[in-house]
Amino acid sequence: QVQLVESGGGLVQPGGSLTVSCQASGSIVSINDMGWYRQAPGKQRELVAAIRRGGSTKYADSVRGRFTISRNNANNTVSLQMNSLKPEDTAVYYCNAEVARVWGFFNAYWGQGTQVTVSS
């Protein structure tokens, strides 16, 4: 089995900063892409940022320049540093990873989600 465990969500004022992290554990041979998605009430889940094993990144237009994704391949973690937070960033943030438990066969796994609330 593979588990993704998120941490670091919470309440922050507009303009503030917050970091969410996720660690993958279990029967893991390799991890390709890792990323963060979010889902606000009444909206579809959307990609926030993703990072490849080699380090290349992509961001949603709404967060580019404010959020930074990073990963540590040695301990299977991915983090999202969020700066200049806005109320519209309020959502449940989900960690996602493409994990191989057997060489060459990758499946997507999800964390349980962590709430980020931006409010004064």
Short mmCIF file of N, CA and C in Angstrom, two decimals:
data_model
loop_
_atom_site.label_atom_id
_atom_site.label_comp_id
_atom_site.label_asym_id
_atom_site.label_seq_id
_atom_site.Cartn_x
_atom_site.Cartn_y
_atom_site.Cartn_z
N GLN A 1 0.82 -1.19 0.00
CA GLN A 1 0.00 0.00 0.00
C GLN A 1 0.86 1.24 0.00
N VAL A 2 0.26 2.32 -0.47
CA VAL A 2 0.94 3.63 -0.50
C VAL A 2 0.06 4.63 0.24
N GLN A 3 0.66 5.42 1.09
CA GLN A 3 -0.07 6.48 1.80
C GLN A 3 0.59 7.83 1.51
N LEU A 4 -0.27 8.82 1.32
CA LEU A 4 0.18 10.20 1.21
C LEU A 4 -0.41 10.95 2.40
N VAL A 5 0.45 11.53 3.21
CA VAL A 5 0.00 12.21 4.41
C VAL A 5 0.38 13.68 4.32
N GLU A 6 -0.63 14.54 4.35
CA GLU A 6 -0.43 15.99 4.25
C GLU A 6 -0.37 16.61 5.63
N SER A 7 0.29 17.76 5.69
CA SER A 7 0.35 18.53 6.93
C SER A 7 0.52 20.00 6.57
N GLY A 8 0.21 20.86 7.54
CA GLY A 8 0.52 22.27 7.39
C GLY A 8 -0.61 23.19 7.02
N GLY A 9 -1.80 22.69 6.84
CA GLY A 9 -2.91 23.58 6.53
C GLY A 9 -3.30 24.40 7.75
N GLY A 10 -4.24 25.32 7.55
CA GLY A 10 -4.69 26.13 8.66
C GLY A 10 -5.33 27.41 8.21
N LEU A 11 -5.45 28.33 9.18
CA LEU A 11 -6.07 29.63 8.95
C LEU A 11 -4.98 30.69 8.85
N VAL A 12 -5.08 31.54 7.84
CA VAL A 12 -4.09 32.60 7.66
C VAL A 12 -4.80 33.85 7.14
N GLN A 13 -4.28 34.99 7.49
CA GLN A 13 -4.88 36.24 7.04
C GLN A 13 -4.49 36.53 5.59
N PRO A 14 -5.32 37.29 4.88
CA PRO A 14 -4.95 37.68 3.52
C PRO A 14 -3.59 38.36 3.49
N GLY A 15 -2.79 38.00 2.51
CA GLY A 15 -1.44 38.51 2.41
C GLY A 15 -0.41 37.69 3.14
N GLY A 16 -0.88 36.74 3.93
CA GLY A 16 0.03 35.90 4.70
C GLY A 16 0.60 34.74 3.91
N SER A 17 1.36 33.92 4.62
CA SER A 17 2.03 32.78 3.99
C SER A 17 1.74 31.50 4.76
N LEU A 18 1.82 30.41 4.04
CA LEU A 18 1.58 29.10 4.64
C LEU A 18 2.28 28.07 3.78
N THR A 19 2.78 27.02 4.41
CA THR A 19 3.39 25.91 3.67
C THR A 19 2.65 24.63 4.00
N VAL A 20 2.27 23.89 2.97
CA VAL A 20 1.71 22.56 3.15
C VAL A 20 2.70 21.54 2.61
N SER A 21 2.77 20.41 3.30
CA SER A 21 3.73 19.37 2.92
C SER A 21 3.03 18.03 2.84
N CYS A 22 3.65 17.12 2.12
CA CYS A 22 3.08 15.79 1.93
C CYS A 22 4.22 14.78 1.84
N GLN A 23 4.05 13.69 2.55
CA GLN A 23 5.05 12.63 2.48
C GLN A 23 4.39 11.34 2.02
N ALA A 24 5.00 10.72 1.04
CA ALA A 24 4.53 9.42 0.56
C ALA A 24 5.32 8.32 1.26
N SER A 25 4.59 7.27 1.64
CA SER A 25 5.25 6.15 2.30
C SER A 25 4.58 4.85 1.89
N GLY A 26 5.26 3.76 2.18
CA GLY A 26 4.71 2.45 1.84
C GLY A 26 5.61 1.73 0.87
N SER A 27 5.00 0.87 0.09
CA SER A 27 5.72 0.04 -0.86
C SER A 27 5.98 0.84 -2.15
N ILE A 28 7.05 1.64 -2.15
CA ILE A 28 7.34 2.56 -3.25
C ILE A 28 8.65 2.21 -3.92
N VAL A 29 8.58 2.03 -5.24
CA VAL A 29 9.79 1.81 -6.03
C VAL A 29 10.27 3.13 -6.62
N SER A 30 9.34 3.92 -7.12
CA SER A 30 9.70 5.19 -7.73
C SER A 30 8.47 6.10 -7.76
N ILE A 31 8.71 7.39 -7.80
CA ILE A 31 7.64 8.39 -7.91
C ILE A 31 7.96 9.31 -9.08
N ASN A 32 7.02 9.47 -9.99
CA ASN A 32 7.17 10.42 -11.08
C ASN A 32 6.66 11.80 -10.64
N ASP A 33 5.61 12.27 -11.28
CA ASP A 33 5.08 13.58 -10.93
C ASP A 33 4.48 13.60 -9.53
N MET A 34 4.68 14.71 -8.84
CA MET A 34 3.99 14.99 -7.59
C MET A 34 3.33 16.35 -7.74
N GLY A 35 2.21 16.53 -7.06
CA GLY A 35 1.54 17.80 -7.25
C GLY A 35 0.54 18.11 -6.16
N TRP A 36 0.02 19.29 -6.26
CA TRP A 36 -1.02 19.77 -5.35
C TRP A 36 -2.23 20.21 -6.15
N TYR A 37 -3.38 19.76 -5.70
CA TYR A 37 -4.66 20.17 -6.26
C TYR A 37 -5.44 20.84 -5.13
N ARG A 38 -6.48 21.55 -5.51
CA ARG A 38 -7.35 22.12 -4.49
C ARG A 38 -8.79 22.08 -4.95
N GLN A 39 -9.67 22.07 -3.97
CA GLN A 39 -11.11 22.06 -4.27
C GLN A 39 -11.80 22.97 -3.28
N ALA A 40 -12.41 24.01 -3.82
CA ALA A 40 -13.20 24.93 -3.02
C ALA A 40 -14.65 24.48 -3.02
N PRO A 41 -15.43 24.88 -2.03
CA PRO A 41 -16.83 24.47 -1.97
C PRO A 41 -17.58 24.82 -3.26
N GLY A 42 -18.27 23.85 -3.81
CA GLY A 42 -19.06 24.08 -5.01
C GLY A 42 -18.28 24.15 -6.29
N LYS A 43 -16.98 23.88 -6.22
CA LYS A 43 -16.14 23.94 -7.42
C LYS A 43 -15.45 22.61 -7.66
N GLN A 44 -14.97 22.46 -8.88
CA GLN A 44 -14.24 21.24 -9.23
C GLN A 44 -12.82 21.30 -8.70
N ARG A 45 -12.26 20.13 -8.49
CA ARG A 45 -10.86 20.05 -8.07
C ARG A 45 -10.00 20.55 -9.22
N GLU A 46 -9.00 21.36 -8.89
CA GLU A 46 -8.14 21.93 -9.92
C GLU A 46 -6.67 21.77 -9.55
N LEU A 47 -5.84 21.68 -10.59
CA LEU A 47 -4.41 21.60 -10.37
C LEU A 47 -3.88 22.95 -9.92
N VAL A 48 -3.09 22.93 -8.85
CA VAL A 48 -2.44 24.14 -8.37
C VAL A 48 -1.00 24.20 -8.88
N ALA A 49 -0.26 23.13 -8.64
CA ALA A 49 1.14 23.08 -9.06
C ALA A 49 1.58 21.63 -9.13
N ALA A 50 2.54 21.36 -10.01
CA ALA A 50 3.08 20.01 -10.15
C ALA A 50 4.58 20.09 -10.38
N ILE A 51 5.26 19.02 -10.00
CA ILE A 51 6.71 18.98 -10.16
C ILE A 51 7.12 17.58 -10.58
N ARG A 52 7.99 17.53 -11.58
CA ARG A 52 8.47 16.25 -12.07
C ARG A 52 9.66 15.78 -11.21
N ARG A 53 10.00 14.53 -11.37
CA ARG A 53 11.10 13.98 -10.58
C ARG A 53 12.38 14.77 -10.82
N GLY A 54 12.55 15.22 -12.05
CA GLY A 54 13.75 15.98 -12.38
C GLY A 54 13.73 17.43 -11.94
N GLY A 55 12.55 17.89 -11.47
CA GLY A 55 12.48 19.23 -10.92
C GLY A 55 11.71 20.25 -11.74
N SER A 56 11.32 19.92 -12.96
CA SER A 56 10.56 20.90 -13.74
C SER A 56 9.18 21.06 -13.13
N THR A 57 8.67 22.27 -13.21
CA THR A 57 7.43 22.61 -12.52
C THR A 57 6.42 23.24 -13.47
N LYS A 58 5.16 23.20 -13.04
CA LYS A 58 4.12 23.96 -13.71
C LYS A 58 3.14 24.44 -12.66
N TYR A 59 2.52 25.59 -12.97
CA TYR A 59 1.63 26.24 -12.02
C TYR A 59 0.34 26.68 -12.71
N ALA A 60 -0.73 26.72 -11.93
CA ALA A 60 -1.94 27.35 -12.41
C ALA A 60 -1.68 28.85 -12.54
N ASP A 61 -2.32 29.47 -13.52
CA ASP A 61 -2.11 30.90 -13.73
C ASP A 61 -2.44 31.71 -12.47
N SER A 62 -3.43 31.25 -11.73
CA SER A 62 -3.91 32.01 -10.57
C SER A 62 -2.91 32.04 -9.42
N VAL A 63 -1.92 31.14 -9.44
CA VAL A 63 -0.97 31.09 -8.32
C VAL A 63 0.47 31.36 -8.75
N ARG A 64 0.71 31.44 -10.05
CA ARG A 64 2.07 31.62 -10.52
C ARG A 64 2.64 32.93 -9.98
N GLY A 65 3.85 32.83 -9.44
CA GLY A 65 4.49 33.99 -8.85
C GLY A 65 4.23 34.14 -7.36
N ARG A 66 3.23 33.42 -6.85
CA ARG A 66 2.92 33.49 -5.42
C ARG A 66 3.23 32.17 -4.70
N PHE A 67 3.06 31.07 -5.42
CA PHE A 67 3.27 29.74 -4.83
C PHE A 67 4.53 29.11 -5.42
N THR A 68 5.20 28.30 -4.60
CA THR A 68 6.39 27.58 -5.06
C THR A 68 6.29 26.13 -4.62
N ILE A 69 6.42 25.23 -5.58
CA ILE A 69 6.39 23.80 -5.26
C ILE A 69 7.82 23.27 -5.26
N SER A 70 8.08 22.35 -4.34
CA SER A 70 9.41 21.73 -4.27
C SER A 70 9.24 20.29 -3.82
N ARG A 71 10.28 19.49 -4.03
CA ARG A 71 10.20 18.10 -3.61
C ARG A 71 11.57 17.61 -3.16
N ASN A 72 11.54 16.57 -2.35
CA ASN A 72 12.76 15.91 -1.90
C ASN A 72 12.60 14.44 -2.27
N ASN A 73 13.34 14.03 -3.27
CA ASN A 73 13.20 12.66 -3.75
C ASN A 73 13.74 11.63 -2.76
N ALA A 74 14.66 12.04 -1.92
CA ALA A 74 15.25 11.10 -0.96
C ALA A 74 14.23 10.64 0.07
N ASN A 75 13.31 11.54 0.45
CA ASN A 75 12.32 11.12 1.45
C ASN A 75 10.89 11.23 0.95
N ASN A 76 10.75 11.30 -0.38
CA ASN A 76 9.42 11.23 -1.01
C ASN A 76 8.46 12.29 -0.49
N THR A 77 8.94 13.51 -0.40
CA THR A 77 8.08 14.59 0.08
C THR A 77 7.91 15.67 -0.99
N VAL A 78 6.80 16.34 -0.92
CA VAL A 78 6.53 17.49 -1.78
C VAL A 78 5.92 18.57 -0.91
N SER A 79 6.33 19.80 -1.15
CA SER A 79 5.84 20.92 -0.36
C SER A 79 5.34 22.02 -1.28
N LEU A 80 4.46 22.83 -0.74
CA LEU A 80 3.92 23.97 -1.48
C LEU A 80 4.01 25.18 -0.57
N GLN A 81 4.89 26.10 -0.91
CA GLN A 81 5.03 27.35 -0.18
C GLN A 81 4.07 28.35 -0.81
N MET A 82 3.16 28.87 0.00
CA MET A 82 2.13 29.78 -0.50
C MET A 82 2.32 31.16 0.12
N ASN A 83 2.57 32.14 -0.72
CA ASN A 83 2.75 33.52 -0.27
C ASN A 83 1.64 34.41 -0.82
N SER A 84 1.51 35.57 -0.23
CA SER A 84 0.52 36.56 -0.69
C SER A 84 -0.85 35.90 -0.87
N LEU A 85 -1.26 35.16 0.14
CA LEU A 85 -2.50 34.41 0.04
C LEU A 85 -3.70 35.33 -0.06
N LYS A 86 -4.69 34.88 -0.82
CA LYS A 86 -5.93 35.62 -1.04
C LYS A 86 -7.10 34.78 -0.56
N PRO A 87 -8.21 35.42 -0.25
CA PRO A 87 -9.39 34.64 0.18
C PRO A 87 -9.80 33.59 -0.85
N GLU A 88 -9.59 33.87 -2.12
CA GLU A 88 -9.96 32.89 -3.15
C GLU A 88 -9.04 31.67 -3.18
N ASP A 89 -7.97 31.68 -2.40
CA ASP A 89 -7.13 30.50 -2.26
C ASP A 89 -7.70 29.51 -1.25
N THR A 90 -8.74 29.90 -0.56
CA THR A 90 -9.37 29.02 0.43
C THR A 90 -9.91 27.77 -0.25
N ALA A 91 -9.50 26.62 0.26
CA ALA A 91 -9.90 25.34 -0.34
C ALA A 91 -9.30 24.20 0.48
N VAL A 92 -9.73 23.01 0.16
CA VAL A 92 -9.03 21.81 0.65
C VAL A 92 -7.94 21.50 -0.36
N TYR A 93 -6.73 21.37 0.13
CA TYR A 93 -5.58 21.10 -0.72
C TYR A 93 -5.23 19.62 -0.64
N TYR A 94 -5.10 18.99 -1.81
CA TYR A 94 -4.83 17.56 -1.89
C TYR A 94 -3.47 17.32 -2.54
N CYS A 95 -2.72 16.42 -1.95
CA CYS A 95 -1.45 15.98 -2.52
C CYS A 95 -1.72 14.83 -3.49
N ASN A 96 -0.99 14.80 -4.57
CA ASN A 96 -1.13 13.75 -5.57
C ASN A 96 0.26 13.28 -5.98
N ALA A 97 0.39 11.97 -6.21
CA ALA A 97 1.68 11.44 -6.66
C ALA A 97 1.46 10.26 -7.58
N GLU A 98 2.30 10.16 -8.59
CA GLU A 98 2.31 9.01 -9.49
C GLU A 98 3.38 8.05 -8.98
N VAL A 99 2.92 6.93 -8.43
CA VAL A 99 3.81 6.03 -7.70
C VAL A 99 3.88 4.67 -8.37
N ALA A 100 5.09 4.15 -8.47
CA ALA A 100 5.28 2.78 -8.94
C ALA A 100 5.60 1.89 -7.76
N ARG A 101 4.80 0.84 -7.61
CA ARG A 101 5.09 -0.18 -6.60
C ARG A 101 5.85 -1.33 -7.24
N VAL A 102 5.76 -1.37 -8.58
CA VAL A 102 6.51 -2.32 -9.40
C VAL A 102 7.13 -1.50 -10.53
N TRP A 103 8.37 -1.77 -10.90
CA TRP A 103 9.04 -0.97 -11.92
C TRP A 103 8.21 -0.90 -13.19
N GLY A 104 7.96 0.36 -13.62
CA GLY A 104 7.27 0.61 -14.89
C GLY A 104 5.76 0.74 -14.79
N PHE A 105 5.20 0.46 -13.65
CA PHE A 105 3.74 0.55 -13.52
C PHE A 105 3.40 1.61 -12.48
N PHE A 106 2.87 2.73 -13.00
CA PHE A 106 2.58 3.87 -12.12
C PHE A 106 1.07 4.03 -11.94
N ASN A 107 0.69 4.36 -10.74
CA ASN A 107 -0.70 4.69 -10.43
C ASN A 107 -0.74 5.98 -9.63
N ALA A 108 -1.86 6.67 -9.74
CA ALA A 108 -2.03 7.93 -9.01
C ALA A 108 -2.59 7.67 -7.63
N TYR A 109 -2.00 8.35 -6.65
CA TYR A 109 -2.47 8.26 -5.28
C TYR A 109 -2.76 9.67 -4.77
N TRP A 110 -3.70 9.73 -3.82
CA TRP A 110 -4.14 11.00 -3.26
C TRP A 110 -4.01 11.01 -1.75
N GLY A 111 -3.70 12.17 -1.21
CA GLY A 111 -3.76 12.36 0.22
C GLY A 111 -5.19 12.62 0.65
N GLN A 112 -5.37 12.77 1.96
CA GLN A 112 -6.72 12.93 2.50
C GLN A 112 -7.20 14.37 2.43
N GLY A 113 -6.29 15.29 2.15
CA GLY A 113 -6.65 16.70 2.04
C GLY A 113 -6.37 17.47 3.32
N THR A 114 -5.99 18.71 3.15
CA THR A 114 -5.76 19.60 4.29
C THR A 114 -6.41 20.95 4.00
N GLN A 115 -7.13 21.47 4.96
CA GLN A 115 -7.88 22.71 4.76
C GLN A 115 -6.98 23.92 4.87
N VAL A 116 -7.07 24.80 3.89
CA VAL A 116 -6.42 26.10 3.93
C VAL A 116 -7.50 27.17 3.86
N THR A 117 -7.55 28.02 4.87
CA THR A 117 -8.55 29.08 4.93
C THR A 117 -7.85 30.42 5.02
N VAL A 118 -8.17 31.30 4.09
CA VAL A 118 -7.58 32.64 4.06
C VAL A 118 -8.70 33.63 4.41
N SER A 119 -8.59 34.21 5.58
CA SER A 119 -9.66 35.08 6.06
C SER A 119 -9.13 35.99 7.15
N SER A 120 -9.72 37.18 7.20
CA SER A 120 -9.36 38.11 8.27
C SER A 120 -10.32 37.98 9.44
#
